Amino acid sequence: MSKFCKNCGTELADEAVFCKDCGTKVEDVIQETAPASEQVETAAPADESANCECAECNADCETQATEDAKESGVAGVVNGFIAKLKNKDKNTLLITAGVLLSVIVLFVLAIALSGGGYEDAVDNYMKVSFKGKASLIEDLAPEAYWEYVEDKEDLKLDEIEEIYEEDAFDAMMKLLEAMVGDDVSVSYDIKDTDELSESKLDKIKDTLKETYDIPRKDVGDAIEIEIETVIEGDDDEEEDEMTMYAVEIDGDWYLCTASGRFMAEEIVSTVKGMADLKDLGSALDGLGDLSDLLD
């Protein structure tokens, strides 16, 4: 137990009668203080950073993280995440940065491998039409279309590719040679693109659903494309401008007409014509053999 001067507050010895500093008589003035173990601490104001795990909290990190998290979209998520990490130890931060980088790389690869854009759709069509790349015919339309062709035309995709490579492409090139001469080369340039209106997109969706049984929900965007082509040969040169349409289906782009019919139908129609000619030739040969027997 200790006693203190009532005048100046100086701590005094138990036997003191007068204050050693101010001289005030203090024989009966005693202030008691409870032992440290019995003292009740006054509750301190809540610290906003109390739950923060950082080594040297700047007293604002948790609050800032909360504010950042309120931002909308990807920016809000990323900024809030960074705010919570900014005071972590260096090793943790490096590890987290590595994980984030890996996620970003995977995201970019997923986009790159998920099918080309409308430019690739145009390029595939040109390579098939003017360079005879039969292996790219499959990429001109989705699987639902080739199922439709097999059912309606009784032609499988591999048969279409074979006939086109062996006969149909040569027939198409002969037509071009008749126009511009030998050594035909074709180049093209995309001059302009324009997003379709809702009404035009709905028309394409209706055709895809009714003709090829492609669900409307699988159809994304669609655009109008202005293309300039130049066909050159030994004798002449032909320039032409054409309008095509590209539609996105399940993340992949395909060329189609304004009504929603795939441009692949031009290739299939040519192949079908060649197949019919072959069948007719075989039939005529058979009739010739039969007439010989009758004679």
PDB file of C-alpha atoms in Angstrom:
ATOM      1  CA  MET A   1       0.000   0.000   0.000  1.00  0.00           C
ATOM      2  CA  SER A   2       1.321   3.456  -0.883  1.00  0.00           C
ATOM      3  CA  LYS A   3       0.293   6.975   0.025  1.00  0.00           C
ATOM      4  CA  PHE A   4       0.534  10.167  -1.958  1.00  0.00           C
ATOM      5  CA  CYS A   5       0.572  13.892  -1.248  1.00  0.00           C
ATOM      6  CA  LYS A   6      -2.929  15.320  -1.669  1.00  0.00           C
ATOM      7  CA  ASN A   7      -1.417  18.598  -2.844  1.00  0.00           C
ATOM      8  CA  CYS A   8       1.184  17.641  -5.415  1.00  0.00           C
ATOM      9  CA  GLY A   9       0.706  13.888  -5.811  1.00  0.00           C
ATOM     10  CA  THR A  10       4.230  12.895  -4.847  1.00  0.00           C
ATOM     11  CA  GLU A  11       4.512   9.293  -3.628  1.00  0.00           C
ATOM     12  CA  LEU A  12       5.499   9.244   0.056  1.00  0.00           C
ATOM     13  CA  ALA A  13       7.052   6.776   2.416  1.00  0.00           C
ATOM     14  CA  ASP A  14       4.654   4.997   4.763  1.00  0.00           C
ATOM     15  CA  GLU A  15       6.034   6.829   7.820  1.00  0.00           C
ATOM     16  CA  ALA A  16       6.106  10.309   6.185  1.00  0.00           C
ATOM     17  CA  VAL A  17       4.109  13.080   7.936  1.00  0.00           C
ATOM     18  CA  PHE A  18       4.952  15.932   5.594  1.00  0.00           C
ATOM     19  CA  CYS A  19       5.461  15.898   1.801  1.00  0.00           C
ATOM     20  CA  LYS A  20       9.127  15.999   0.969  1.00  0.00           C
ATOM     21  CA  ASP A  21       8.426  18.200  -2.074  1.00  0.00           C
ATOM     22  CA  CYS A  22       5.776  20.749  -1.030  1.00  0.00           C
ATOM     23  CA  GLY A  23       5.721  20.355   2.797  1.00  0.00           C
ATOM     24  CA  THR A  24       2.010  19.669   3.044  1.00  0.00           C
ATOM     25  CA  LYS A  25       0.964  17.607   6.063  1.00  0.00           C
ATOM     26  CA  VAL A  26      -0.104  14.219   4.812  1.00  0.00           C
ATOM     27  CA  GLU A  27      -0.161  11.927   7.788  1.00  0.00           C
ATOM     28  CA  ASP A  28      -3.771  10.864   7.205  1.00  0.00           C
ATOM     29  CA  VAL A  29      -3.985  11.313   3.395  1.00  0.00           C
ATOM     30  CA  ILE A  30      -3.676   7.932   1.776  1.00  0.00           C
ATOM     31  CA  GLN A  31      -4.438   6.938  -1.812  1.00  0.00           C
ATOM     32  CA  GLU A  32      -4.733   3.284  -2.403  1.00  0.00           C
ATOM     33  CA  THR A  33      -3.903   1.605  -5.648  1.00  0.00           C
ATOM     34  CA  ALA A  34      -4.866  -1.941  -6.402  1.00  0.00           C
ATOM     35  CA  PRO A  35      -2.137  -4.416  -7.251  1.00  0.00           C
ATOM     36  CA  ALA A  36      -1.335  -4.650 -10.938  1.00  0.00           C
ATOM     37  CA  SER A  37      -2.925  -8.077 -11.114  1.00  0.00           C
ATOM     38  CA  GLU A  38      -6.246  -6.640  -9.849  1.00  0.00           C
ATOM     39  CA  GLN A  39      -6.318  -3.521 -12.004  1.00  0.00           C
ATOM     40  CA  VAL A  40      -9.027  -3.384 -14.697  1.00  0.00           C
ATOM     41  CA  GLU A  41      -7.789  -2.114 -17.982  1.00  0.00           C
ATOM     42  CA  THR A  42      -9.891   0.435 -19.759  1.00  0.00           C
ATOM     43  CA  ALA A  43     -11.146  -0.997 -23.042  1.00  0.00           C
ATOM     44  CA  ALA A  44      -9.214   0.478 -25.927  1.00  0.00           C
ATOM     45  CA  PRO A  45     -11.057   1.606 -29.049  1.00  0.00           C
ATOM     46  CA  ALA A  46     -11.402  -1.143 -31.598  1.00  0.00           C
ATOM     47  CA  ASP A  47      -8.464  -1.200 -33.947  1.00  0.00           C
ATOM     48  CA  GLU A  48      -9.536  -1.637 -37.557  1.00  0.00           C
ATOM     49  CA  SER A  49      -6.324  -3.540 -38.251  1.00  0.00           C
ATOM     50  CA  ALA A  50      -6.697  -5.913 -35.285  1.00  0.00           C
ATOM     51  CA  ASN A  51      -7.527  -8.813 -37.560  1.00  0.00           C
ATOM     52  CA  CYS A  52      -4.813  -7.953 -40.013  1.00  0.00           C
ATOM     53  CA  GLU A  53      -2.055 -10.555 -40.282  1.00  0.00           C
ATOM     54  CA  CYS A  54       0.584  -8.266 -41.715  1.00  0.00           C
ATOM     55  CA  ALA A  55       3.886  -7.882 -39.901  1.00  0.00           C
ATOM     56  CA  GLU A  56       3.856  -4.072 -39.876  1.00  0.00           C
ATOM     57  CA  CYS A  57       0.282  -2.943 -40.252  1.00  0.00           C
ATOM     58  CA  ASN A  58      -0.235   0.566 -41.517  1.00  0.00           C
ATOM     59  CA  ALA A  59      -3.619   0.690 -39.735  1.00  0.00           C
ATOM     60  CA  ASP A  60      -5.375   1.196 -43.041  1.00  0.00           C
ATOM     61  CA  CYS A  61      -4.799  -2.007 -44.995  1.00  0.00           C
ATOM     62  CA  GLU A  62      -7.987  -3.810 -43.984  1.00  0.00           C
ATOM     63  CA  THR A  63     -10.112  -0.734 -44.563  1.00  0.00           C
ATOM     64  CA  GLN A  64      -8.521  -0.121 -47.946  1.00  0.00           C
ATOM     65  CA  ALA A  65      -9.036  -3.742 -48.945  1.00  0.00           C
ATOM     66  CA  THR A  66     -12.725  -3.416 -48.078  1.00  0.00           C
ATOM     67  CA  GLU A  67     -13.061  -0.256 -50.162  1.00  0.00           C
ATOM     68  CA  ASP A  68     -11.231  -1.804 -53.107  1.00  0.00           C
ATOM     69  CA  ALA A  69     -13.451  -4.865 -53.001  1.00  0.00           C
ATOM     70  CA  LYS A  70     -16.447  -2.616 -53.549  1.00  0.00           C
ATOM     71  CA  GLU A  71     -15.275  -1.840 -57.083  1.00  0.00           C
ATOM     72  CA  SER A  72     -17.244  -3.641 -59.735  1.00  0.00           C
ATOM     73  CA  GLY A  73     -16.035  -6.191 -62.269  1.00  0.00           C
ATOM     74  CA  VAL A  74     -12.594  -7.738 -62.630  1.00  0.00           C
ATOM     75  CA  ALA A  75     -10.832  -4.547 -61.468  1.00  0.00           C
ATOM     76  CA  GLY A  76     -12.576  -4.686 -58.112  1.00  0.00           C
ATOM     77  CA  VAL A  77     -11.680  -8.317 -57.544  1.00  0.00           C
ATOM     78  CA  VAL A  78      -8.039  -7.839 -58.523  1.00  0.00           C
ATOM     79  CA  ASN A  79      -7.559  -4.594 -56.565  1.00  0.00           C
ATOM     80  CA  GLY A  80      -9.162  -6.025 -53.445  1.00  0.00           C
ATOM     81  CA  PHE A  81      -6.977  -9.100 -53.703  1.00  0.00           C
ATOM     82  CA  ILE A  82      -3.820  -7.018 -54.105  1.00  0.00           C
ATOM     83  CA  ALA A  83      -4.778  -4.794 -51.168  1.00  0.00           C
ATOM     84  CA  LYS A  84      -5.046  -7.789 -48.872  1.00  0.00           C
ATOM     85  CA  LEU A  85      -1.704  -9.119 -50.059  1.00  0.00           C
ATOM     86  CA  LYS A  86       0.345  -5.939 -50.079  1.00  0.00           C
ATOM     87  CA  ASN A  87       1.668  -6.438 -46.526  1.00  0.00           C
ATOM     88  CA  LYS A  88       2.253 -10.163 -46.717  1.00  0.00           C
ATOM     89  CA  ASP A  89       5.803 -11.429 -46.458  1.00  0.00           C
ATOM     90  CA  LYS A  90       7.853 -11.481 -49.635  1.00  0.00           C
ATOM     91  CA  ASN A  91       7.828 -15.247 -50.174  1.00  0.00           C
ATOM     92  CA  THR A  92       4.049 -15.444 -49.888  1.00  0.00           C
ATOM     93  CA  LEU A  93       3.672 -12.591 -52.342  1.00  0.00           C
ATOM     94  CA  LEU A  94       6.005 -14.198 -54.865  1.00  0.00           C
ATOM     95  CA  ILE A  95       4.184 -17.521 -54.638  1.00  0.00           C
ATOM     96  CA  THR A  96       0.826 -15.828 -55.070  1.00  0.00           C
ATOM     97  CA  ALA A  97       2.104 -13.814 -58.027  1.00  0.00           C
ATOM     98  CA  GLY A  98       3.264 -17.064 -59.629  1.00  0.00           C
ATOM     99  CA  VAL A  99      -0.146 -18.634 -59.187  1.00  0.00           C
ATOM    100  CA  LEU A 100      -1.826 -15.557 -60.684  1.00  0.00           C
ATOM    101  CA  LEU A 101       0.546 -15.621 -63.660  1.00  0.00           C
ATOM    102  CA  SER A 102      -0.226 -19.287 -64.271  1.00  0.00           C
ATOM    103  CA  VAL A 103      -3.961 -18.595 -64.236  1.00  0.00           C
ATOM    104  CA  ILE A 104      -3.531 -15.732 -66.709  1.00  0.00           C
ATOM    105  CA  VAL A 105      -1.439 -17.892 -69.058  1.00  0.00           C
ATOM    106  CA  LEU A 106      -4.030 -20.674 -68.975  1.00  0.00           C
ATOM    107  CA  PHE A 107      -6.793 -18.151 -69.661  1.00  0.00           C
ATOM    108  CA  VAL A 108      -4.955 -16.774 -72.697  1.00  0.00           C
ATOM    109  CA  LEU A 109      -4.252 -20.289 -74.012  1.00  0.00           C
ATOM    110  CA  ALA A 110      -7.909 -21.226 -73.590  1.00  0.00           C
ATOM    111  CA  ILE A 111      -8.905 -18.271 -75.731  1.00  0.00           C
ATOM    112  CA  ALA A 112      -6.248 -19.031 -78.345  1.00  0.00           C
ATOM    113  CA  LEU A 113      -7.276 -22.689 -78.633  1.00  0.00           C
ATOM    114  CA  SER A 114     -11.040 -22.211 -78.465  1.00  0.00           C
ATOM    115  CA  GLY A 115     -11.479 -21.647 -82.197  1.00  0.00           C
ATOM    116  CA  GLY A 116     -10.574 -18.820 -84.515  1.00  0.00           C
ATOM    117  CA  GLY A 117     -12.377 -15.557 -85.082  1.00  0.00           C
ATOM    118  CA  TYR A 118     -14.250 -14.448 -88.183  1.00  0.00           C
ATOM    119  CA  GLU A 119     -10.925 -13.747 -89.954  1.00  0.00           C
ATOM    120  CA  ASP A 120     -10.049 -17.440 -89.716  1.00  0.00           C
ATOM    121  CA  ALA A 121     -13.496 -18.345 -91.023  1.00  0.00           C
ATOM    122  CA  VAL A 122     -12.899 -16.165 -94.104  1.00  0.00           C
ATOM    123  CA  ASP A 123      -9.380 -17.546 -94.569  1.00  0.00           C
ATOM    124  CA  ASN A 124     -10.577 -21.159 -94.369  1.00  0.00           C
ATOM    125  CA  TYR A 125     -13.264 -20.508 -96.956  1.00  0.00           C
ATOM    126  CA  MET A 126     -10.804 -18.866 -99.355  1.00  0.00           C
ATOM    127  CA  LYS A 127      -8.271 -21.656 -98.972  1.00  0.00           C
ATOM    128  CA  VAL A 128     -10.896 -24.286 -99.709  1.00  0.00           C
ATOM    129  CA  SER A 129     -12.456 -22.385-102.632  1.00  0.00           C
ATOM    130  CA  PHE A 130      -9.324 -21.152-104.383  1.00  0.00           C
ATOM    131  CA  LYS A 131      -6.492 -23.389-103.168  1.00  0.00           C
ATOM    132  CA  GLY A 132      -8.257 -26.727-102.917  1.00  0.00           C
ATOM    133  CA  LYS A 133      -7.547 -27.302 -99.200  1.00  0.00           C
ATOM    134  CA  ALA A 134     -10.026 -30.131 -98.750  1.00  0.00           C
ATOM    135  CA  SER A 135      -8.827 -30.797 -95.201  1.00  0.00           C
ATOM    136  CA  LEU A 136     -10.335 -27.451 -94.143  1.00  0.00           C
ATOM    137  CA  ILE A 137     -13.837 -28.212 -95.412  1.00  0.00           C
ATOM    138  CA  GLU A 138     -14.845 -29.532 -91.988  1.00  0.00           C
ATOM    139  CA  ASP A 139     -14.048 -26.134 -90.462  1.00  0.00           C
ATOM    140  CA  LEU A 140     -16.540 -24.353 -92.741  1.00  0.00           C
ATOM    141  CA  ALA A 141     -19.532 -25.424 -90.649  1.00  0.00           C
ATOM    142  CA  PRO A 142     -20.312 -26.971 -87.243  1.00  0.00           C
ATOM    143  CA  GLU A 143     -20.903 -30.658 -86.663  1.00  0.00           C
ATOM    144  CA  ALA A 144     -24.686 -30.219 -86.795  1.00  0.00           C
ATOM    145  CA  TYR A 145     -24.411 -29.103 -90.421  1.00  0.00           C
ATOM    146  CA  TRP A 146     -22.422 -32.156 -91.508  1.00  0.00           C
ATOM    147  CA  GLU A 147     -24.975 -34.390 -89.806  1.00  0.00           C
ATOM    148  CA  TYR A 148     -27.656 -32.549 -91.800  1.00  0.00           C
ATOM    149  CA  VAL A 149     -25.755 -33.103 -95.087  1.00  0.00           C
ATOM    150  CA  GLU A 150     -25.229 -36.789 -94.366  1.00  0.00           C
ATOM    151  CA  ASP A 151     -28.922 -37.220 -93.688  1.00  0.00           C
ATOM    152  CA  LYS A 152     -30.230 -35.101 -96.584  1.00  0.00           C
ATOM    153  CA  GLU A 153     -27.621 -35.663 -99.306  1.00  0.00           C
ATOM    154  CA  ASP A 154     -26.395 -39.100 -98.232  1.00  0.00           C
ATOM    155  CA  LEU A 155     -22.833 -37.768 -98.275  1.00  0.00           C
ATOM    156  CA  LYS A 156     -20.361 -38.217 -95.446  1.00  0.00           C
ATOM    157  CA  LEU A 157     -17.727 -35.613 -94.692  1.00  0.00           C
ATOM    158  CA  ASP A 158     -14.821 -37.815 -95.747  1.00  0.00           C
ATOM    159  CA  GLU A 159     -16.555 -38.511 -99.079  1.00  0.00           C
ATOM    160  CA  ILE A 160     -17.070 -34.782 -99.637  1.00  0.00           C
ATOM    161  CA  GLU A 161     -13.386 -34.098 -98.952  1.00  0.00           C
ATOM    162  CA  GLU A 162     -12.279 -36.892-101.316  1.00  0.00           C
ATOM    163  CA  ILE A 163     -14.515 -35.879-104.235  1.00  0.00           C
ATOM    164  CA  TYR A 164     -13.633 -32.224-103.833  1.00  0.00           C
ATOM    165  CA  GLU A 165      -9.901 -32.892-103.816  1.00  0.00           C
ATOM    166  CA  GLU A 166      -9.968 -35.298-106.774  1.00  0.00           C
ATOM    167  CA  ASP A 167     -12.570 -33.758-109.083  1.00  0.00           C
ATOM    168  CA  ALA A 168     -14.607 -30.759-107.911  1.00  0.00           C
ATOM    169  CA  PHE A 169     -11.756 -28.326-107.287  1.00  0.00           C
ATOM    170  CA  ASP A 170     -10.230 -29.015-110.691  1.00  0.00           C
ATOM    171  CA  ALA A 171     -13.585 -28.289-112.333  1.00  0.00           C
ATOM    172  CA  MET A 172     -13.840 -24.966-110.469  1.00  0.00           C
ATOM    173  CA  MET A 173     -10.320 -23.961-111.480  1.00  0.00           C
ATOM    174  CA  LYS A 174     -11.065 -24.683-115.135  1.00  0.00           C
ATOM    175  CA  LEU A 175     -13.883 -22.148-114.934  1.00  0.00           C
ATOM    176  CA  LEU A 176     -11.492 -19.538-113.523  1.00  0.00           C
ATOM    177  CA  GLU A 177      -8.894 -20.324-116.196  1.00  0.00           C
ATOM    178  CA  ALA A 178     -11.535 -19.700-118.829  1.00  0.00           C
ATOM    179  CA  MET A 179     -12.013 -16.238-117.309  1.00  0.00           C
ATOM    180  CA  VAL A 180      -8.425 -15.040-116.758  1.00  0.00           C
ATOM    181  CA  GLY A 181      -6.094 -17.604-118.330  1.00  0.00           C
ATOM    182  CA  ASP A 182      -3.653 -20.084-116.854  1.00  0.00           C
ATOM    183  CA  ASP A 183      -1.686 -19.802-113.605  1.00  0.00           C
ATOM    184  CA  VAL A 184      -4.630 -18.524-111.617  1.00  0.00           C
ATOM    185  CA  SER A 185      -3.942 -16.796-108.296  1.00  0.00           C
ATOM    186  CA  VAL A 186      -6.505 -15.330-105.948  1.00  0.00           C
ATOM    187  CA  SER A 187      -6.032 -12.747-103.215  1.00  0.00           C
ATOM    188  CA  TYR A 188      -8.554 -11.080-100.925  1.00  0.00           C
ATOM    189  CA  ASP A 189      -8.832  -8.245 -98.444  1.00  0.00           C
ATOM    190  CA  ILE A 190     -11.411  -7.638 -95.712  1.00  0.00           C
ATOM    191  CA  LYS A 191     -12.499  -4.053 -96.306  1.00  0.00           C
ATOM    192  CA  ASP A 192     -15.108  -3.554 -93.610  1.00  0.00           C
ATOM    193  CA  THR A 193     -17.193  -5.269 -90.956  1.00  0.00           C
ATOM    194  CA  ASP A 194     -20.465  -4.294 -89.346  1.00  0.00           C
ATOM    195  CA  GLU A 195     -22.369  -5.851 -86.464  1.00  0.00           C
ATOM    196  CA  LEU A 196     -25.828  -7.096 -87.388  1.00  0.00           C
ATOM    197  CA  SER A 197     -29.016  -5.687 -85.953  1.00  0.00           C
ATOM    198  CA  GLU A 198     -31.062  -7.796 -83.550  1.00  0.00           C
ATOM    199  CA  SER A 199     -33.674  -8.475 -86.228  1.00  0.00           C
ATOM    200  CA  LYS A 200     -31.087  -9.773 -88.736  1.00  0.00           C
ATOM    201  CA  LEU A 201     -29.412 -11.871 -86.054  1.00  0.00           C
ATOM    202  CA  ASP A 202     -32.782 -13.335 -85.092  1.00  0.00           C
ATOM    203  CA  LYS A 203     -33.377 -14.279 -88.722  1.00  0.00           C
ATOM    204  CA  ILE A 204     -30.085 -16.180 -88.820  1.00  0.00           C
ATOM    205  CA  LYS A 205     -30.877 -17.878 -85.514  1.00  0.00           C
ATOM    206  CA  ASP A 206     -34.265 -18.973 -86.840  1.00  0.00           C
ATOM    207  CA  THR A 207     -32.704 -20.511 -89.971  1.00  0.00           C
ATOM    208  CA  LEU A 208     -30.000 -22.303 -88.004  1.00  0.00           C
ATOM    209  CA  LYS A 209     -32.611 -23.756 -85.682  1.00  0.00           C
ATOM    210  CA  GLU A 210     -35.191 -24.699 -88.307  1.00  0.00           C
ATOM    211  CA  THR A 211     -32.756 -26.040 -90.929  1.00  0.00           C
ATOM    212  CA  TYR A 212     -29.864 -27.511 -88.975  1.00  0.00           C
ATOM    213  CA  ASP A 213     -31.422 -27.901 -85.510  1.00  0.00           C
ATOM    214  CA  ILE A 214     -28.819 -25.615 -83.906  1.00  0.00           C
ATOM    215  CA  PRO A 215     -30.250 -24.192 -80.643  1.00  0.00           C
ATOM    216  CA  ARG A 216     -30.669 -20.419 -80.561  1.00  0.00           C
ATOM    217  CA  LYS A 217     -28.786 -20.278 -77.249  1.00  0.00           C
ATOM    218  CA  ASP A 218     -25.679 -21.664 -78.980  1.00  0.00           C
ATOM    219  CA  VAL A 219     -25.576 -18.730 -81.402  1.00  0.00           C
ATOM    220  CA  GLY A 220     -23.609 -15.708 -80.217  1.00  0.00           C
ATOM    221  CA  ASP A 221     -22.721 -12.721 -82.334  1.00  0.00           C
ATOM    222  CA  ALA A 222     -22.941 -12.204 -86.104  1.00  0.00           C
ATOM    223  CA  ILE A 223     -21.327  -9.655 -88.403  1.00  0.00           C
ATOM    224  CA  GLU A 224     -21.498  -8.485 -92.010  1.00  0.00           C
ATOM    225  CA  ILE A 225     -18.170  -8.596 -93.889  1.00  0.00           C
ATOM    226  CA  GLU A 226     -17.196  -6.699 -97.027  1.00  0.00           C
ATOM    227  CA  ILE A 227     -14.491  -8.568 -98.979  1.00  0.00           C
ATOM    228  CA  GLU A 228     -12.566  -7.539-102.074  1.00  0.00           C
ATOM    229  CA  THR A 229     -11.136 -10.354-104.205  1.00  0.00           C
ATOM    230  CA  VAL A 230      -8.635 -10.192-107.049  1.00  0.00           C
ATOM    231  CA  ILE A 231      -8.377 -13.121-109.478  1.00  0.00           C
ATOM    232  CA  GLU A 232      -5.303 -12.956-111.722  1.00  0.00           C
ATOM    233  CA  GLY A 233      -4.247 -15.131-114.621  1.00  0.00           C
ATOM    234  CA  ASP A 234      -1.928 -15.000-117.636  1.00  0.00           C
ATOM    235  CA  ASP A 235      -4.523 -13.219-119.761  1.00  0.00           C
ATOM    236  CA  ASP A 236      -6.638 -11.077-117.503  1.00  0.00           C
ATOM    237  CA  GLU A 237      -7.478  -9.889-114.021  1.00  0.00           C
ATOM    238  CA  GLU A 238     -10.875  -9.784-112.350  1.00  0.00           C
ATOM    239  CA  GLU A 239     -11.741  -7.730-109.276  1.00  0.00           C
ATOM    240  CA  ASP A 240     -14.877  -8.312-107.320  1.00  0.00           C
ATOM    241  CA  GLU A 241     -16.497  -7.219-104.072  1.00  0.00           C
ATOM    242  CA  MET A 242     -18.656  -9.594-102.104  1.00  0.00           C
ATOM    243  CA  THR A 243     -20.668  -9.436 -98.921  1.00  0.00           C
ATOM    244  CA  MET A 244     -20.530 -12.350 -96.543  1.00  0.00           C
ATOM    245  CA  TYR A 245     -21.811 -12.934 -93.054  1.00  0.00           C
ATOM    246  CA  ALA A 246     -20.057 -14.626 -90.145  1.00  0.00           C
ATOM    247  CA  VAL A 247     -21.873 -16.163 -87.209  1.00  0.00           C
ATOM    248  CA  GLU A 248     -20.458 -17.355 -83.893  1.00  0.00           C
ATOM    249  CA  ILE A 249     -21.672 -20.758 -82.728  1.00  0.00           C
ATOM    250  CA  ASP A 250     -20.344 -22.224 -79.481  1.00  0.00           C
ATOM    251  CA  GLY A 251     -17.303 -19.954 -79.663  1.00  0.00           C
ATOM    252  CA  ASP A 252     -16.356 -20.758 -83.287  1.00  0.00           C
ATOM    253  CA  TRP A 253     -17.050 -18.585 -86.336  1.00  0.00           C
ATOM    254  CA  TYR A 254     -18.518 -19.749 -89.656  1.00  0.00           C
ATOM    255  CA  LEU A 255     -19.448 -17.961 -92.877  1.00  0.00           C
ATOM    256  CA  CYS A 256     -23.083 -17.894 -93.864  1.00  0.00           C
ATOM    257  CA  THR A 257     -25.560 -16.011 -96.038  1.00  0.00           C
ATOM    258  CA  ALA A 258     -27.831 -13.220 -94.790  1.00  0.00           C
ATOM    259  CA  SER A 259     -30.558 -15.828 -94.323  1.00  0.00           C
ATOM    260  CA  GLY A 260     -28.345 -18.093 -92.219  1.00  0.00           C
ATOM    261  CA  ARG A 261     -27.368 -20.803 -94.727  1.00  0.00           C
ATOM    262  CA  PHE A 262     -23.747 -21.874 -94.367  1.00  0.00           C
ATOM    263  CA  MET A 263     -21.353 -20.962 -97.191  1.00  0.00           C
ATOM    264  CA  ALA A 264     -20.164 -24.570 -96.991  1.00  0.00           C
ATOM    265  CA  GLU A 265     -23.283 -25.394 -99.011  1.00  0.00           C
ATOM    266  CA  GLU A 266     -21.542 -24.022-102.119  1.00  0.00           C
ATOM    267  CA  ILE A 267     -18.812 -26.628-101.706  1.00  0.00           C
ATOM    268  CA  VAL A 268     -21.284 -29.395-100.917  1.00  0.00           C
ATOM    269  CA  SER A 269     -23.432 -28.448-103.916  1.00  0.00           C
ATOM    270  CA  THR A 270     -20.414 -28.649-106.228  1.00  0.00           C
ATOM    271  CA  VAL A 271     -19.372 -31.993-104.775  1.00  0.00           C
ATOM    272  CA  LYS A 272     -22.921 -33.305-105.036  1.00  0.00           C
ATOM    273  CA  GLY A 273     -23.016 -32.325-108.715  1.00  0.00           C
ATOM    274  CA  MET A 274     -19.740 -34.123-109.389  1.00  0.00           C
ATOM    275  CA  ALA A 275     -20.962 -37.208-107.540  1.00  0.00           C
ATOM    276  CA  ASP A 276     -24.166 -37.235-109.587  1.00  0.00           C
ATOM    277  CA  LEU A 277     -22.154 -36.936-112.816  1.00  0.00           C
ATOM    278  CA  LYS A 278     -20.024 -39.879-111.754  1.00  0.00           C
ATOM    279  CA  ASP A 279     -23.130 -41.924-111.021  1.00  0.00           C
ATOM    280  CA  LEU A 280     -24.596 -40.925-114.392  1.00  0.00           C
ATOM    281  CA  GLY A 281     -21.382 -41.906-116.169  1.00  0.00           C
ATOM    282  CA  SER A 282     -21.378 -45.262-114.461  1.00  0.00           C
ATOM    283  CA  ALA A 283     -25.013 -45.746-115.389  1.00  0.00           C
ATOM    284  CA  LEU A 284     -24.297 -44.923-119.045  1.00  0.00           C
ATOM    285  CA  ASP A 285     -21.382 -47.319-119.079  1.00  0.00           C
ATOM    286  CA  GLY A 286     -23.696 -49.968-117.698  1.00  0.00           C
ATOM    287  CA  LEU A 287     -26.253 -49.274-120.406  1.00  0.00           C
ATOM    288  CA  GLY A 288     -23.519 -49.649-123.026  1.00  0.00           C
ATOM    289  CA  ASP A 289     -22.604 -53.086-121.728  1.00  0.00           C
ATOM    290  CA  LEU A 290     -26.257 -54.049-121.608  1.00  0.00           C
ATOM    291  CA  SER A 291     -26.834 -52.974-125.252  1.00  0.00           C
ATOM    292  CA  ASP A 292     -23.874 -55.107-126.342  1.00  0.00           C
ATOM    293  CA  LEU A 293     -25.443 -58.110-124.652  1.00  0.00           C
ATOM    294  CA  LEU A 294     -28.785 -57.457-126.333  1.00  0.00           C
ATOM    295  CA  ASP A 295     -27.103 -57.332-129.730  1.00  0.00           C
TER     296      ASP A 295
END
